[in-house]
Coordinates of C-alpha atoms in Angstrom, one line a residue:
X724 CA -28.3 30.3 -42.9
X725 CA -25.3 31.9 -43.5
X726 CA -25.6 33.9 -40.0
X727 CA -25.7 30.8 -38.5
X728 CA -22.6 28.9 -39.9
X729 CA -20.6 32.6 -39.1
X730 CA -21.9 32.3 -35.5
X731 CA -20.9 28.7 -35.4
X732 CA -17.2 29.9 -36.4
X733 CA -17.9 32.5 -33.8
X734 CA -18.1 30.1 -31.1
X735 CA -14.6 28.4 -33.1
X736 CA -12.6 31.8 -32.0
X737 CA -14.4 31.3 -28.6
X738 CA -13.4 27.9 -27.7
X739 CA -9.9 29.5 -26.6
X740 CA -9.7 29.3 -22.8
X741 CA -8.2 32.4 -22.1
X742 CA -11.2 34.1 -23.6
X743 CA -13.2 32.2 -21.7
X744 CA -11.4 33.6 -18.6
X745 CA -11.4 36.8 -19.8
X746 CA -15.3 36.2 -19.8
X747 CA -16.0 35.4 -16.5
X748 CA -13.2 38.2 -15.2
X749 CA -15.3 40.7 -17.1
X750 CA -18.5 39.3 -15.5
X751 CA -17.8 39.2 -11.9
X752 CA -16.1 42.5 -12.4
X753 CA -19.6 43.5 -14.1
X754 CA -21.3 42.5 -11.1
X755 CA -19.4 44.4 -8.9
X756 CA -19.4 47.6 -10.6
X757 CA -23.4 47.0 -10.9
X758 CA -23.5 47.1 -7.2
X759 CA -22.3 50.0 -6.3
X760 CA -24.3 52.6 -6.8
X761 CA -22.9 55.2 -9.4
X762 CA -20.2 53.8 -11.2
X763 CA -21.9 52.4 -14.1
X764 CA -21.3 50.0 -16.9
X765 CA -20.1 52.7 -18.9
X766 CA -17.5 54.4 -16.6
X767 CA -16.6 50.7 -15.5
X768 CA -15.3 50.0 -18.9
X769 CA -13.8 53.4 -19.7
X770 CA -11.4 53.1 -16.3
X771 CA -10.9 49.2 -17.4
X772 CA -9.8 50.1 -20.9
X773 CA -6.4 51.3 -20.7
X774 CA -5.9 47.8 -19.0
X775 CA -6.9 45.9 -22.3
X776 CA -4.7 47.9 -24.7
X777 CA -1.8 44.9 -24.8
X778 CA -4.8 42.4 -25.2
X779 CA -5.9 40.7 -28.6
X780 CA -8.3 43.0 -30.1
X781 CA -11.2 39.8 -29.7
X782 CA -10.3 39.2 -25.8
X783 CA -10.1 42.6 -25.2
X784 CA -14.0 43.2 -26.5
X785 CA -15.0 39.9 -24.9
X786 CA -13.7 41.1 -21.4
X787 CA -14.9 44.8 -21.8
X788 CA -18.4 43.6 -23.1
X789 CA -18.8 41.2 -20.1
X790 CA -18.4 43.5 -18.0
X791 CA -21.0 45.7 -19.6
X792 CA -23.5 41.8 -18.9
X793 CA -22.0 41.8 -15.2
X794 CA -22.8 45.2 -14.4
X795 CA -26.7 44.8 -16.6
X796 CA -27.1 41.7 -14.0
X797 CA -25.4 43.5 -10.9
X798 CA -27.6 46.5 -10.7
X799 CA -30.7 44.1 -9.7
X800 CA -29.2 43.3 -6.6
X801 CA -29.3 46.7 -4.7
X802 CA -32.2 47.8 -6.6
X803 CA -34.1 44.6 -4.5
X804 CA -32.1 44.5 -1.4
X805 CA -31.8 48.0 -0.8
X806 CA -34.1 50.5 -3.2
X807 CA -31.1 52.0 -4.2
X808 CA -30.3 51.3 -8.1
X809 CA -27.1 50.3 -9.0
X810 CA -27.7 51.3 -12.4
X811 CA -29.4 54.2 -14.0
X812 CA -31.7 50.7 -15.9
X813 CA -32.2 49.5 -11.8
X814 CA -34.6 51.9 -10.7
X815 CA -37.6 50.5 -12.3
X816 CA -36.9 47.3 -10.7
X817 CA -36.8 48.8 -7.5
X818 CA -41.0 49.8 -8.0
X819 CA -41.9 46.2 -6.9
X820 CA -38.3 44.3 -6.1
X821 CA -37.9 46.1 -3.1
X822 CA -41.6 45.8 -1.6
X823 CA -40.8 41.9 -2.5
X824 CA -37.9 42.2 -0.3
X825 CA -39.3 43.7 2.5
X826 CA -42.0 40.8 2.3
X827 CA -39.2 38.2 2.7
X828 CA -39.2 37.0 -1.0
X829 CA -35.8 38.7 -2.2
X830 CA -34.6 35.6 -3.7
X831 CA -37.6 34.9 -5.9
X832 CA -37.2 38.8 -6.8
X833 CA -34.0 38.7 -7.5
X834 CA -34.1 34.9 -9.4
X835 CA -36.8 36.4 -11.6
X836 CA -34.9 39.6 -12.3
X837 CA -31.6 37.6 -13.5
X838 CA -33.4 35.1 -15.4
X839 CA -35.7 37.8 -17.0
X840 CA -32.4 39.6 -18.0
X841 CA -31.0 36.3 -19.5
X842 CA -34.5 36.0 -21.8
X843 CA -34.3 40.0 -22.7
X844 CA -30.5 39.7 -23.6
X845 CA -31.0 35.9 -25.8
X846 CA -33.9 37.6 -27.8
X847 CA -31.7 40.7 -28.9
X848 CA -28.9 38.5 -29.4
X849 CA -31.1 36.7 -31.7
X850 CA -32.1 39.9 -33.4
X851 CA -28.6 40.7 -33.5
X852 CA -27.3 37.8 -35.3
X853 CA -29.8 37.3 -37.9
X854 CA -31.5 41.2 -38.6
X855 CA -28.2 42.9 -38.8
X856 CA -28.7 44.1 -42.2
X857 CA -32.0 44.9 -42.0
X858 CA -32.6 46.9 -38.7
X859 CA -28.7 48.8 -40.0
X860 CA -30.7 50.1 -42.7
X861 CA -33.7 50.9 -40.7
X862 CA -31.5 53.0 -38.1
X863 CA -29.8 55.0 -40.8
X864 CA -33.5 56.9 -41.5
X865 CA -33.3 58.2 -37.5
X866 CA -33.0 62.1 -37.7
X867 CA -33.9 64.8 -35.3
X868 CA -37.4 64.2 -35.6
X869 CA -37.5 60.7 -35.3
X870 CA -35.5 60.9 -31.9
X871 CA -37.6 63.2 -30.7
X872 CA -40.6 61.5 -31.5
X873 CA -39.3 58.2 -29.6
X874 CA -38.9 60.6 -26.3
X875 CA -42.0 61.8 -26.7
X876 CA -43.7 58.5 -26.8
X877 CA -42.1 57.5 -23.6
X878 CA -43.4 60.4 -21.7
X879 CA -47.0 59.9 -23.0
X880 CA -46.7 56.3 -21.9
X881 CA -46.1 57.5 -18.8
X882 CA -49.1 59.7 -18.5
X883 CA -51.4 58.2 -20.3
X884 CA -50.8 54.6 -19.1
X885 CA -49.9 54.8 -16.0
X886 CA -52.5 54.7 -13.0
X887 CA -50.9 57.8 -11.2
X888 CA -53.0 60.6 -11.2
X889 CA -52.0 62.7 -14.1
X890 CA -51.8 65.9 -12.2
X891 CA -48.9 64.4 -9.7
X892 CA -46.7 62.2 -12.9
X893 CA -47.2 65.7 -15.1
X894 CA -45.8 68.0 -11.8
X895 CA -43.4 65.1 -10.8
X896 CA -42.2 65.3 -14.5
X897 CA -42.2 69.1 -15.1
X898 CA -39.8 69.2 -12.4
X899 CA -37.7 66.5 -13.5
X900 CA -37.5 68.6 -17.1
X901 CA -36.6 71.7 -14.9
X902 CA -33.9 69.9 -13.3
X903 CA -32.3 68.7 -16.8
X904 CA -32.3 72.1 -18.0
X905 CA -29.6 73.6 -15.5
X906 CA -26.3 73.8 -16.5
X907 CA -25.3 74.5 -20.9
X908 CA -27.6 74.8 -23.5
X909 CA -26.7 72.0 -25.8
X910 CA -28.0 73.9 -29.0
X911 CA -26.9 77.4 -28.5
X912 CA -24.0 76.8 -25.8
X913 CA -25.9 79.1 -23.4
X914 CA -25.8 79.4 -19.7
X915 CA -29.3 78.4 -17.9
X916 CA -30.3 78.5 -14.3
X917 CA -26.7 78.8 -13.4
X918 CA -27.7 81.4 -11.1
X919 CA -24.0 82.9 -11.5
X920 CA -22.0 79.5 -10.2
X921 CA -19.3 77.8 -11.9
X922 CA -20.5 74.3 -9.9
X923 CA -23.9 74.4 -11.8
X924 CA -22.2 74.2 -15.0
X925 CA -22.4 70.6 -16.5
X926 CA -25.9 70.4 -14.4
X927 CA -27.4 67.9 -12.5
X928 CA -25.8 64.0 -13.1
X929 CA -28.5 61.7 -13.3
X930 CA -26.9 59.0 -11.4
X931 CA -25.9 61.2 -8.6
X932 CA -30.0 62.4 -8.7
X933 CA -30.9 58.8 -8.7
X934 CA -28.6 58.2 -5.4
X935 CA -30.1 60.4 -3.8
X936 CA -33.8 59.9 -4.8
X937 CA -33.9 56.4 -4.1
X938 CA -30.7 55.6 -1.7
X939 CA -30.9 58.5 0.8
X940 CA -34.2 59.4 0.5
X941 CA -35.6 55.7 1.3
X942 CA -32.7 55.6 4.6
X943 CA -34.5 59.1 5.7
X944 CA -37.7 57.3 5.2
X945 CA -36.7 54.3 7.2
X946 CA -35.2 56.0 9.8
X947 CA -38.3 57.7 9.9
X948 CA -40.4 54.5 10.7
X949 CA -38.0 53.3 13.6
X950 CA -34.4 52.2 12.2
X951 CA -35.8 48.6 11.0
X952 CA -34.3 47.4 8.4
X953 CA -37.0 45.9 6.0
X954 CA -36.1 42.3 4.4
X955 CA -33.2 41.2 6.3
X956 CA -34.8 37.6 6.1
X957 CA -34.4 37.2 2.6
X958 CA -32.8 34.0 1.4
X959 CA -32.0 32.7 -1.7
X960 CA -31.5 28.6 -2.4
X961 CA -31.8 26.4 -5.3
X962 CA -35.4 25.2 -4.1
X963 CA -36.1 29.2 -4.7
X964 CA -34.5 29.5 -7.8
X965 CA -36.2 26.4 -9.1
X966 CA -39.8 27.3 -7.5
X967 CA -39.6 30.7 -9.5
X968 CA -38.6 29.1 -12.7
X969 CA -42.2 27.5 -12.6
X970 CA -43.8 30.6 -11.8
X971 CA -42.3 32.8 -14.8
X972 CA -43.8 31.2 -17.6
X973 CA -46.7 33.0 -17.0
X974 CA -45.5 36.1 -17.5
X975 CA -44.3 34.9 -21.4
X976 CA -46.3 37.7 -22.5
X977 CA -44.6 40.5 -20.5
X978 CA -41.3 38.7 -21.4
X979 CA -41.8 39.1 -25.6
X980 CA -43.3 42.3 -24.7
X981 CA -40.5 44.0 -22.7
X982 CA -37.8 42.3 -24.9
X983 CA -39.7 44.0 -28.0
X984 CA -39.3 47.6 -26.5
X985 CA -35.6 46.9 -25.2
X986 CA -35.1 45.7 -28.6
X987 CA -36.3 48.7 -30.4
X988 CA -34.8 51.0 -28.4
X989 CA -31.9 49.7 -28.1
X990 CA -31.1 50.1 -31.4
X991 CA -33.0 53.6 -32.6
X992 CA -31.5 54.2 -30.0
X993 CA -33.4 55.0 -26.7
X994 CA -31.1 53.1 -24.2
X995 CA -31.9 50.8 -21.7
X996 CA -32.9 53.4 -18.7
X997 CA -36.1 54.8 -20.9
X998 CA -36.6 50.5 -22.4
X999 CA -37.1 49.7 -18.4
X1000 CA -39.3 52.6 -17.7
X1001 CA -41.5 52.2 -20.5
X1002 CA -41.6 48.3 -20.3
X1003 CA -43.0 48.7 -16.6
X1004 CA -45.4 51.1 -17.6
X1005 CA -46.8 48.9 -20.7
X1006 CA -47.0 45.9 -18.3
X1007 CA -48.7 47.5 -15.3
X1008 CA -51.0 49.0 -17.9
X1009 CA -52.2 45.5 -19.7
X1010 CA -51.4 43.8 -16.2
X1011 CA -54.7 42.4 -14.7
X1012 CA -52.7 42.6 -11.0
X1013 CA -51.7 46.6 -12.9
X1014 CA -53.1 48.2 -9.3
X1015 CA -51.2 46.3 -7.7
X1016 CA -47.7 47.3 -9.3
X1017 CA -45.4 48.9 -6.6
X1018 CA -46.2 46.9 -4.0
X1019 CA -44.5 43.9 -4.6
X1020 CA -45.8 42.1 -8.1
X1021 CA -43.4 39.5 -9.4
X1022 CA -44.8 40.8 -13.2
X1023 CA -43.1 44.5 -12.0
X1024 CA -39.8 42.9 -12.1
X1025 CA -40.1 41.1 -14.8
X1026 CA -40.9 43.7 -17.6
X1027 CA -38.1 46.3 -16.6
X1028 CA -35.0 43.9 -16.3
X1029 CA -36.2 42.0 -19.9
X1030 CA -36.6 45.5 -21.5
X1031 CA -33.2 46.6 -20.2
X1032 CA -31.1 44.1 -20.7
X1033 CA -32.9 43.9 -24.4
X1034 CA -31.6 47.4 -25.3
X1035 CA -28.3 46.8 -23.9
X1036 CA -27.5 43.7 -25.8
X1037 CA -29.3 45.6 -29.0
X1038 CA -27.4 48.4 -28.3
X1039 CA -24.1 46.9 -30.0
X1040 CA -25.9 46.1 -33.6
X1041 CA -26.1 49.7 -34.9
X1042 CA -22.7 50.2 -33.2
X1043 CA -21.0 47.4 -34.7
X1044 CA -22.9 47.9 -38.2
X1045 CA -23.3 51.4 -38.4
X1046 CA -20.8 53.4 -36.0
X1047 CA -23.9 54.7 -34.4
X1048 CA -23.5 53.4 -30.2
X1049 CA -26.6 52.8 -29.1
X1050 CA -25.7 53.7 -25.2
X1051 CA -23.0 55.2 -23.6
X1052 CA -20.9 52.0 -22.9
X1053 CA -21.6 51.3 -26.2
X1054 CA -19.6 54.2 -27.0
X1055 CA -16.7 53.5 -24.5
X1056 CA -17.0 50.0 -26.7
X1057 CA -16.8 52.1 -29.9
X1058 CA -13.9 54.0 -29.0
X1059 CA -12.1 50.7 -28.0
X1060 CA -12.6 49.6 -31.3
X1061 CA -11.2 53.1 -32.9
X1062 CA -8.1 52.8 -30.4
X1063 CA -7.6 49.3 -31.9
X1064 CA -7.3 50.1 -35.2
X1065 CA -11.2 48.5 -36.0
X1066 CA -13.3 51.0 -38.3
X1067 CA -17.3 49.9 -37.2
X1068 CA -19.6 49.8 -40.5
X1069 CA -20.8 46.9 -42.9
X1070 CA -17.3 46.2 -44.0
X1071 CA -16.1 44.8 -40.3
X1072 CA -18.3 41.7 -41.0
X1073 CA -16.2 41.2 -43.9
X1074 CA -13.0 42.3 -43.1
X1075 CA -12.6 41.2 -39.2
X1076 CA -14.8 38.1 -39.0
X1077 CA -13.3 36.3 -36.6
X1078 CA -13.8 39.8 -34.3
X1079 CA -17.4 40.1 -34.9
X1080 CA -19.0 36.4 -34.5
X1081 CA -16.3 36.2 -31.7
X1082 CA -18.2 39.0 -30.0
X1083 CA -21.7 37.9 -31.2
X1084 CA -20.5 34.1 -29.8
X1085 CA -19.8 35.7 -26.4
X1086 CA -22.9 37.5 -26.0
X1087 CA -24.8 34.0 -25.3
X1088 CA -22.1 32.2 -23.3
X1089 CA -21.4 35.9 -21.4
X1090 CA -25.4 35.9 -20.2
X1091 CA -24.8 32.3 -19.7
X1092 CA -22.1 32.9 -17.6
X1093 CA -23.5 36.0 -15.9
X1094 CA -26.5 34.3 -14.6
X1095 CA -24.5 31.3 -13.2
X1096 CA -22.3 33.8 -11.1
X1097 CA -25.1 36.0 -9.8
X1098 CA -27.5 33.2 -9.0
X1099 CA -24.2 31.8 -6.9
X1100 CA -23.1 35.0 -5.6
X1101 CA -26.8 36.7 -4.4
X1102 CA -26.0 34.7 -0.8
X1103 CA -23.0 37.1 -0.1
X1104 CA -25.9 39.5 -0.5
X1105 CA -28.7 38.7 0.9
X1106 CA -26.6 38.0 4.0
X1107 CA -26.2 41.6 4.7
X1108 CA -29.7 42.1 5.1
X1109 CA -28.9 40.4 8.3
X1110 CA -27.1 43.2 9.5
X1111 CA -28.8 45.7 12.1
X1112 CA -30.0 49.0 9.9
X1113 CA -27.9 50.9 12.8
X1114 CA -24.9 49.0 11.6
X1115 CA -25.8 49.3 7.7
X1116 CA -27.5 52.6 7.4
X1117 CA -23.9 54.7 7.7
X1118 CA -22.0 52.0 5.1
X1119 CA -25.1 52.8 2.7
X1120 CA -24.4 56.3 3.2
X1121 CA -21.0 55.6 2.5
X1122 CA -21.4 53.9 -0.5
X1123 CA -23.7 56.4 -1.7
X1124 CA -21.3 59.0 -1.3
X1125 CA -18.1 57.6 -3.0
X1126 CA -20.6 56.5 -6.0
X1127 CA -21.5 60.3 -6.1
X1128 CA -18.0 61.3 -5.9
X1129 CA -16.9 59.2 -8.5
X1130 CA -19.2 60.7 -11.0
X1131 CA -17.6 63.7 -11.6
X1132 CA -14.6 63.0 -8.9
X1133 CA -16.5 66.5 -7.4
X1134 CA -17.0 66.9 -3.1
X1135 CA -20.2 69.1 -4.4
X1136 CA -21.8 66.2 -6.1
X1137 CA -22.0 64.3 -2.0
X1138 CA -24.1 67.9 -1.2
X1139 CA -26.1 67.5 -4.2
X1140 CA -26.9 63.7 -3.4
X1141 CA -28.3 64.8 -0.2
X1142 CA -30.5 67.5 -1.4
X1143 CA -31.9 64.9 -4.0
X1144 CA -32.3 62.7 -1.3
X1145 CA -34.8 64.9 0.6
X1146 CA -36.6 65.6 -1.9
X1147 CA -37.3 61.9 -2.7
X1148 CA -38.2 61.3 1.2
X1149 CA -40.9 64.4 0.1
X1150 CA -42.1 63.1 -2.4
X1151 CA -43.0 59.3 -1.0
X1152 CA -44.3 61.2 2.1
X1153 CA -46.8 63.3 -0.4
X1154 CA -47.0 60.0 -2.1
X1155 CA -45.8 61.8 -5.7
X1156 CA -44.1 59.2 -8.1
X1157 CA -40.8 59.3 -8.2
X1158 CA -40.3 57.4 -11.5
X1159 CA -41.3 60.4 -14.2
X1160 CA -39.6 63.0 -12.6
X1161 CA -36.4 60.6 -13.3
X1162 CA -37.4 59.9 -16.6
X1163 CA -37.7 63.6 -17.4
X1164 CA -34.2 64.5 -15.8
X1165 CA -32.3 61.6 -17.5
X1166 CA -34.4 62.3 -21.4
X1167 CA -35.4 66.0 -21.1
X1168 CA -32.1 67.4 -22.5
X1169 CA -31.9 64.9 -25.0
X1170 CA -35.5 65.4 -26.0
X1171 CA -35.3 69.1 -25.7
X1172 CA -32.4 69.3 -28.3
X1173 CA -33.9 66.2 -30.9
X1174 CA -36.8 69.1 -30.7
X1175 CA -34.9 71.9 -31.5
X1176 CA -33.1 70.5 -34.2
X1177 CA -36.1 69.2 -35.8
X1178 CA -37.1 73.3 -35.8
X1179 CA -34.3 74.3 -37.3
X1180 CA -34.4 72.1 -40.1
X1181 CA -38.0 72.7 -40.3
X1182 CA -37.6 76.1 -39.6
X1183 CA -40.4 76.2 -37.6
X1184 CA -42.6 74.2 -39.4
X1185 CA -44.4 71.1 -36.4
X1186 CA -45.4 68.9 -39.8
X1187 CA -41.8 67.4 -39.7
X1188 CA -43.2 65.4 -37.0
X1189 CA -45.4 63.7 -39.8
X1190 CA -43.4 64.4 -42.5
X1191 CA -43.0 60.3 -43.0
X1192 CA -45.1 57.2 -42.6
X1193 CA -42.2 56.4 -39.5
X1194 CA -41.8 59.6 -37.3
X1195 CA -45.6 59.9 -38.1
X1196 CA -46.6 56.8 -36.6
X1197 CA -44.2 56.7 -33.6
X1198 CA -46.2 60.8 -33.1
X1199 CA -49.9 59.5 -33.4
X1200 CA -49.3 56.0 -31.2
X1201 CA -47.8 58.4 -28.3
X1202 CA -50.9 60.9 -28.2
X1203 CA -53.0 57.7 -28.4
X1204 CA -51.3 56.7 -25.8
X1205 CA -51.5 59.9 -24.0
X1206 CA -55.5 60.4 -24.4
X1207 CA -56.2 56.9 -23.8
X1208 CA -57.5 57.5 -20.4
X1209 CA -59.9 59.9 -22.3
X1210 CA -60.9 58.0 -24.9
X1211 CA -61.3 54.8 -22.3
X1212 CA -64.0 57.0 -20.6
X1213 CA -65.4 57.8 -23.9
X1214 CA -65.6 54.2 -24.9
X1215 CA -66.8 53.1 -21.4
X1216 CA -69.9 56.0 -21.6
X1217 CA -70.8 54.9 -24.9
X1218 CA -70.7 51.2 -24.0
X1219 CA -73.0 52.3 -20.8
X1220 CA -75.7 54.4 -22.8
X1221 CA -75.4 51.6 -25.3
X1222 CA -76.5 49.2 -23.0
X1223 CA -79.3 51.3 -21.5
X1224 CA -82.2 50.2 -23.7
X1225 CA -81.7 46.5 -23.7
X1226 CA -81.4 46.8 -19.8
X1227 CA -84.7 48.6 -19.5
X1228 CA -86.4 46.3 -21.9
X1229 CA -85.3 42.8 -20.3

């Protein structure tokens, strides 16, 4: 109760209008940076937050966290329109946005990814305002282990549960771990698969991978199959909006489920990329349309945008409680707080109220808002699709490239995009998943060094992985989940000798 009367006075340092504004500046500038590919949530509010330093410490937050909504919302709309993510979270939603796209139902793809998103975000706002305490507390037992254990569940998941053959996901992935191994060991400070070049150094960006995987490679691919530009009839109305509405509470199920994973990791913290990835591959697993995934189920949009947008929203709790950001523009958010003189722990519930129920307040009327401006705005968008591929193709390119560039502000990375790109037009023409060779690139280092720490403080010893009732249980449920194809067959032979006897007698 008492979380409820502080988020009440939350809304209280709300209700000034200039925060409002600052609100919906954030979001539309969100929405933008979502768009195009590469920039990012996170490097949109790092290059926005020299611009809030004369601000009020509470409008500043407001407008930097908005734009962190905007950008969550944002990277749906190139994920569906053109396969190309606009956020690392995007790509899942481009497995079955896009194939809705190209069969003329963008705006019931899109409608369902924004309102999915709204859901994902109000549950973890939830969580956030009322299991502060609690889930601080919980996050404080994460070690080494722990983190590597929550990696290593998302890769089972995504042999195990997917309906890929395992050989392809396992030599899709393998890559993808090769990949995130070039450039400095981040345990010993090594150089590995450098192969003598200074450019190799910091290794292969993830985003500027992603550009090219799913921006270049699917141009390549279309130009391929006769410069047609699939879904350029896509429209978006009220009457759409509203018919989709209807059709979502159905998926309730994939909703709580995908907001439960964004949730949790979120705030161990996994981040929203992995939440998307793994949310997908839960719902296409206990999906009875699951074979159908990836070519155009509304239920494949669904899970990923919930699950991400869950895990950013969750993100800020052990951030604001702990210190601990759970994403990287949760860490451009911390350092915001550090610049203004704001130490994040228990004691900034106490000793900056007004900042932190002001923040929490904004979270629901900043999704509120976001929503309203995409849902308005998604015209603009869908009216490119009009456009002849000739025309579009080049400005796609375009935009690929500056998002590239902008990563690391290096000419190398545009040559890089283009080498990932023909690799992904490879691997959709030998019909290899694309999705766990991103998942290993974007986690393997991270995973590889959660590993090698838990070694070291082991020294050696693998029974830190069920050294506690927590990292045990997180260790057995992923290689249940990664035998569960086998033990399925063993359940389904046993069923089917089972029944034998009773067949012959009848």
């Amino acid at each position: 109760m008492d979380a409820f009367f502080s988020l009440m006075h939350g809304f209280g340092v709300l209700a000034d209008p200039m925060n409002i504004v600052y609100m919906f500046i954030g979001v539309f500038l969100g929405v933008l940076i979502g768009v195009l590919p590469g920039l990012g949530g996170a490097n949109g509010v790092a290059i926005l937050l020299p611009l809030t330093f004369s601000m009020d410490p509470t409008s500043a937050i407001i407008m930097l966290s908005s734009i962190y909504w905007g950008a969550l919302f944002g990277g749906a709309i190139t994920s569906v329109l053109f396969n190309i993510p606009g956020e690392p979270w995007s790509v899942a939603t481009t497995f079955d946005g896009f194939p809705l796209a190209q069969k003329g139902q963008a705006g019931q793809a899109l409608t369902a990814a924004f309102t999915s998103s709204f859901i994902g975000a109000f549950i973890a706002t939830v969580v956030l305002t009322f299991l502060a305490p609690l889930i601080a507390s919980f996050a404080l037992r994460f070690g080494p282990a722990e983190f590597f254990s929550v990696y290593l569940l998302t890769f089972c998941s995504f042999v195990g549960m997917g309906k890929e053959p395992p050989f392809k996901v396992l030599s899709a992935m393998m890559l993808g771990f090769a990949l995130a191994c070039v450039g400095m060991d981040g345990v010993t400070g090594e150089l590995r698969m450098t192969f003598g070049t200074v450019e190799l150094l910091r290794g292969f960006d993830f985003l500027i991978a992603v550009i090219g995987l799913f921006g270049v490679g699917e141009i390549l691919l279309t130009m391929e199959e006769g410069l047609a530009f699939r879904g350029k009839d896509a429209k978006i109305s009220p009457t759409v909006v509203w018919q989709t509405w209807k059709i979502l509470p159905k998926y309730w199920v994939t909703s709580i489920r995908g907001a439960i994973v964004g949730c949790w990791m979120g705030i161990t913290p996994g981040g929203a990329t992995p939440a998307s990835f793994m949310s997908y591959g839960l719902a296409k697993r206990f999906s009875k349309n699951g074979d159908k995934f990836g070519t155009g189920e509304l239920e494949g949009v669904v899970a990923p945008e919930t699950a991400a947008h869950a895990a950013g929203t969750s993100a800020l709790l052990p951030m604001l409680t702990l210190g601990i950001p759970g994403s990287p523009t949760a860490a451009v958010l911390l350092g915001g707080l550090l610049i203004w003189g704001l130490q994040p722990g228990p004691l900034l519930f106490v000793e900056q109220k007004d900042f932190v129920w002001g923040l929490i307040a904004s979270i629901y009327l900043g999704n509120i808002a976001g929503l309203i401006v995409v849902l308005t705005t998604v015209p603009i968008f869908a009216s490119i699709l009009r456009i002849p591929f000739s025309i579009i193709a080049p400005i796609i390119l375009v935009i690929c490239a500056i998002g590239a560039y902008t990563v690391n502000n290096a000419l190398l990375d545009i040559s890089v995009m283009m080498v990932f790109g023909v690799i992904g037009y490879l691997f959709k023409k030998c019909n290899y998943p694309l999705a766990p060779m991103v998942l290993a690139l974007v986690l393997g280092a991270n995973a590889e060094n959660g590993f090698r720490q838990a070694m070291l403080v082991s020294e050696g010893d693998m029974s830190i992985f069920f050294s506690n009732w927590l990292v045990g249980s997180i260790v057995t449920l992923a290689l249940f989940m990664l035998f569960w194809p086998v033990i399925s067959s063993l359940i389904n032979n046993i069923k089917g000798k089972g029944g034998t006897p009773g067949e012959a007698s009848a």
